[in-house]
Amino acid sequence: MNLSQTLSALFVGLAGAHAASNTAAPLVSSPGDISIIPGWSLQSSTRAPDDMPGLSQPGVDVSSWHRVGPRGTVMAGLLQAGVFNDTELFYSDNLNQLTSETTFRSPWLYREDFTLNPSDNQYFVLHTHGITSKADIYVNGERIVTSDEQKGSYGGHKYNLTDYVKDGTNSLLIRAFPTNYLRDFALGFVDWNPYPSDNGTGVWRNVEISQTGPVSMSPFRVITDLTKPNQNQKVNITLKTDLVNHAQKTVQVSVNGTITPPPGSKVGPILRSFELKPGESRTVSIKVGVEKASVWWPARWGAQPLYTVQANLLLHDTSMTVSDQTRAQQFGIRQVSSYVNEHNDTAFVVNGQQFQVMGAGYGPDMFMRFDERRVERIFRYMLDMGLNTVRLEGKQEQPELYEVADRMGMMVLAGWECCDKWEGWDYNDDAQGVKWGESDYPIAQAAMLHEAEMMQAHPSMLGFLVGSDYWPNDRATEVYLDALKDMDWKNPIIASASKRGYPKALGPSGMKMDGPYDWVPPNYWYGDQEGAAFGFGSELGAGVGTPEVGSLKKFMSDGDLETLWKEPDAKLFHMSRYDSQFFDRSIYNKALFERYGTAQDLEDYVLKCQMADYEATRAQYEAYSAKQNASRPATGSIYWMLNSAWPNLHWQLFDYYLSPMGAYFGTKVGNRLEHAAYDYEKKSVWLINHSLDLKGDREISIDLIDSNGKKISGTKVKTTTVPNSSKVVQEVSGIDKITDIAFLRLVLRDTKAKRDVSRNVYWLSPKADVLDWDESTWYTTPVTDYADYKKLQNLPSADVKAIVQTVKAKTKDGWTYADVQLENKSKVPAVFLRLNAINPDGAEVTPVFWSDNYLTLWPNEKLRVSVGFEGDIKQTVIEVSGRNVKKQSLKSPK
Ligand SMILES: *[C@@H]1O[C@H](CO)[C@@H](O)[C@H](O)[C@H]1NC(C)=O
Ligand SMILES: *[C@@H]1O[C@H](CO)[C@@H](O)[C@H](O)[C@H]1NC(C)=O
Ligand SMILES: *[C@@H]1O[C@H](CO)[C@@H](O)[C@H](O)[C@H]1NC(C)=O
Ligand SMILES: *[C@@H]1O[C@H](CO)[C@@H](O)[C@H](O)[C@H]1NC(C)=O
Ligand SMILES: *[C@@H]1O[C@H](CO)[C@@H](O)[C@H](O)[C@H]1NC(C)=O
Ligand SMILES: *[C@@H]1O[C@H](CO)[C@@H](O)[C@H](O)[C@H]1NC(C)=O
Ligand SMILES: *[C@@H]1O[C@H](CO)[C@@H](O)[C@H](O)[C@H]1NC(C)=O
Ligand SMILES: *[C@@H]1O[C@H](CO)[C@@H](O)[C@H](O)[C@H]1NC(C)=O
Ligand SMILES: *[C@@H]1O[C@H](CO)[C@@H](O)[C@H](O)[C@H]1NC(C)=O
């Protein structure tokens, strides 16, 4: 589709009429009901009469408008309605060709008819949860709020509809105004990617209508008094809710509810009575004792028992009528705190244990489309990589994300986003955001109140950062802190993600933002400056995350692909935004070509990228793990970033299509629970232990060989165990004897269980990368001399025998698990073997979970890896290829 065809399709609309008739089931019908507006008719205001009162009368014919779901930005709606197709939109530079900003410079209208049957003593409330950038709202021909109040992507408000609703069809019209990231409190992408054409404008979160009797109640806020977990312990829970008496008389009410505990734990019922004066609003507290409390843990350290609370609000009339009820809310019993240590670094504590953050930064969908299943898969990938924390930088997403995190044991570090309007401070000269004025503070307040209410009870919350690159000014800090206090926020509150400054009320953030964001060599992380492994790195990485060829071909044209490997300094549309430092791969490619050799073709380029990316993420996570209890401990790091908003070439650990790649498996190795790691600076081996309870003797085998498989050195070390800490075990001997390239294998063995707990291979150069620390910028530290891995281009070839050996029966949920046996039949190492599962259409299977990948096998070594994926192994081909191994396709056993 070209631009003019797209534009005409835009205004035609696809769906048919959708007006509710008087006979349709009411949206809400009893006190305590709350319902999402189930969908919308969407149209540009330029294509509708300029008569909001008229358009918000029931029964207006909007059959020519686009039919969209309950929540979505304008672009998300147009994608859903088929006006755009994201496969096409994301291909090459189509985003620029197929969409036009002018389409989104005018307001867009969201309209829906629905049925209500109001009666005496019934009250109706409209709940918004944020509309980008701001909105006028009309009901049945009357304007109920203007865009002066309904403002900001996180502006959640309640509007009293009682006087506006009528029996039969009612109509709701939202006029959403265009978004400018510098002027509005929105969800911007700064330098992450090109901006969505609509800047995220629209009803991106649900809108709800509730019905109550004379008294209403808010969702519960849950406070537990757990400090340190013990067995059979008693915990007190305080439930807080806001009661509002809408009636003009004094009423007696009871909160009557239940907490459903996980098996083994016991909780009493909730039953408390209150008296409310005419029109009174009051926050009430209810204390409940829990016996044998089940404590919630982050995934690696234990289980995720969850409690569910639900209550009714009963009126003390003759029949104890229900006046309101809460939705079932899930919460967990655990304790999270943070402190700034003697080095001014922030450290976190979960359930009394030092919690080293091994995290990554989350990218929402470019069009803010939300798919709970996708989030689940992303978190599952995170857990598979050994990550324990996801950072949401101003992308607090939908409420379901926190439920998924609670269930899976993923910690969430949420907070406001950098730059743009959010950081329009007088002392911030780095960003162009319009400076805050008087009218901005109420928007910030509403946002903080709303997000805090949404997150409050979730055990997965690790903390909230009220600033990112910059700290909020004192007045904004007070607004944020008051709102958090009002919402009984008991988790850490941190001033910003950097050490540039801080508001008095919060003190130093203890988080460094000193880069890198672009390529640095592996030994960088073992240094003692900038982003190296000490303290808490809030966003940092070597800028890697190149997708494999199969994925690249999905979003790059032949021309784009040729540019990618042939022109190392070219500007690339699928890197960061055009005005960003990261619009090209010049720093990365210079290092790649110097270290691994100039690319011969696309496949060669991508293979070299995978090796470089693997090396980069492994070293970053290994160094942070190794230094977990150093004299200046590495308290945590957030890889920049976890994933991308669209098909992208960097800043990710798996690609947009959920294909894992080099960066993924480097991370997975670097984060292992127990691991032996090579220190590129000291040339020594670290023993790393992140576990709290794994027991037994360990032995480390250290073997160094050359490219012909000839032994340079070999040792076995027995070592004593150390709980949740790391130590240097021994220097690697023979590093000085490397001539062109060598391979170092570290195997950590549980001798009692006779099981290797970690096995890992490095390729090493006789020449180290040399960093010029003094010339560091905010995004990288230059390298004056590079390691040399060019020998990898002409290794003697290896012959690997690979068979799919064991296949477990397909599980009920459609998953297949199989083992692949690899055997190097040669006298030389088989280097960087990639295993890939291909479905009958020739596409990579995703998501896919390999126990290990991108493996290097020793001469004659046998190794077994396992794989799990959704699908049938009989229709799946497993491909194996490597740096010096020819590609082969494996058939599954009958
Ligand atoms: C989107 O476009 C692609 C490529 O042109 C096509 O294969 C796909 O079927 C389209 N999707 C929809 C939902 O129309
Ligand atoms: C989106 O916001 C940017 C500022 O960040 C602005 O330059 C641009 O015009 C906006 N686009 C639209 C469609 O309003
Ligand atoms: C829980 O509350 C009860 C009664 O208020 C109190 O006696 C007890 O000490 C509390 N338990 C804890 C662990 O604070
Ligand atoms: C909502 O409006 C109704 C009808 O005017 C009124 O009785 C009630 O008190 C209002 N509720 C609040 C919380 O203002
Ligand atoms: C409270 O609710 C429970 C069921 O959830 C019910 O059995 C009980 O009768 C209710 N109590 C009152 C006072 O209504
Ligand atoms: C920590 O920060 C404070 C100022 O907030 C400063 O006085 C102190 O010297 C710093 N300590 C270290 C170890 O850098
Ligand atoms: C970390 O703790 C272990 C065990 O106490 C100790 O052997 C090791 O030296 C410590 N590491 C550092 C870098 O201090
Ligand atoms: C983990 O290390 C900390 C000190 O860093 C210590 O207080 C804690 O007891 C250790 N946990 C276990 C299970 O050994
Ligand atoms: C890791 O720490 C645990 C808990 O103290 C201990 O049982 C285990 O042996 C340690 N493992 C290693 C490899 O040090």
Short mmCIF file of C-alpha atoms and ligand atoms in Angstrom, two decimals, residues 225-226 233-237 287-289, ligand 3:
data_model
loop_
_atom_site.label_atom_id
_atom_site.label_comp_id
_atom_site.label_asym_id
_atom_site.label_seq_id
_atom_site.Cartn_x
_atom_site.Cartn_y
_atom_site.Cartn_z
CA ASP A 225 4.76 -6.73 58.80
CA LEU A 226 7.15 -9.49 57.75
CA GLN A 233 5.60 -17.66 61.51
CA LYS A 234 2.75 -15.33 62.26
CA VAL A 235 2.35 -12.25 60.15
CA ASN A 236 -0.09 -9.39 60.56
CA ILE A 237 -1.69 -7.97 57.47
CA LYS A 287 -5.96 -5.96 60.61
CA VAL A 288 -5.84 -9.66 59.90
CA GLY A 289 -3.52 -12.26 61.44
C1 LIG B 3 0.18 -8.99 65.34
O1 LIG B 3 -0.87 -8.31 65.98
C2 LIG B 3 -1.11 -8.79 67.29
C3 LIG B 3 -2.38 -8.15 67.81
O2 LIG B 3 -2.47 -6.81 67.40
C4 LIG B 3 0.10 -8.49 68.16
O3 LIG B 3 -0.10 -8.95 69.46
C5 LIG B 3 1.30 -9.16 67.56
O4 LIG B 3 2.46 -8.79 68.24
C6 LIG B 3 1.48 -8.78 66.11
N1 LIG B 3 2.49 -9.60 65.53
C7 LIG B 3 3.58 -9.10 64.97
C8 LIG B 3 4.53 -10.09 64.38
O5 LIG B 3 3.79 -7.91 64.92
#
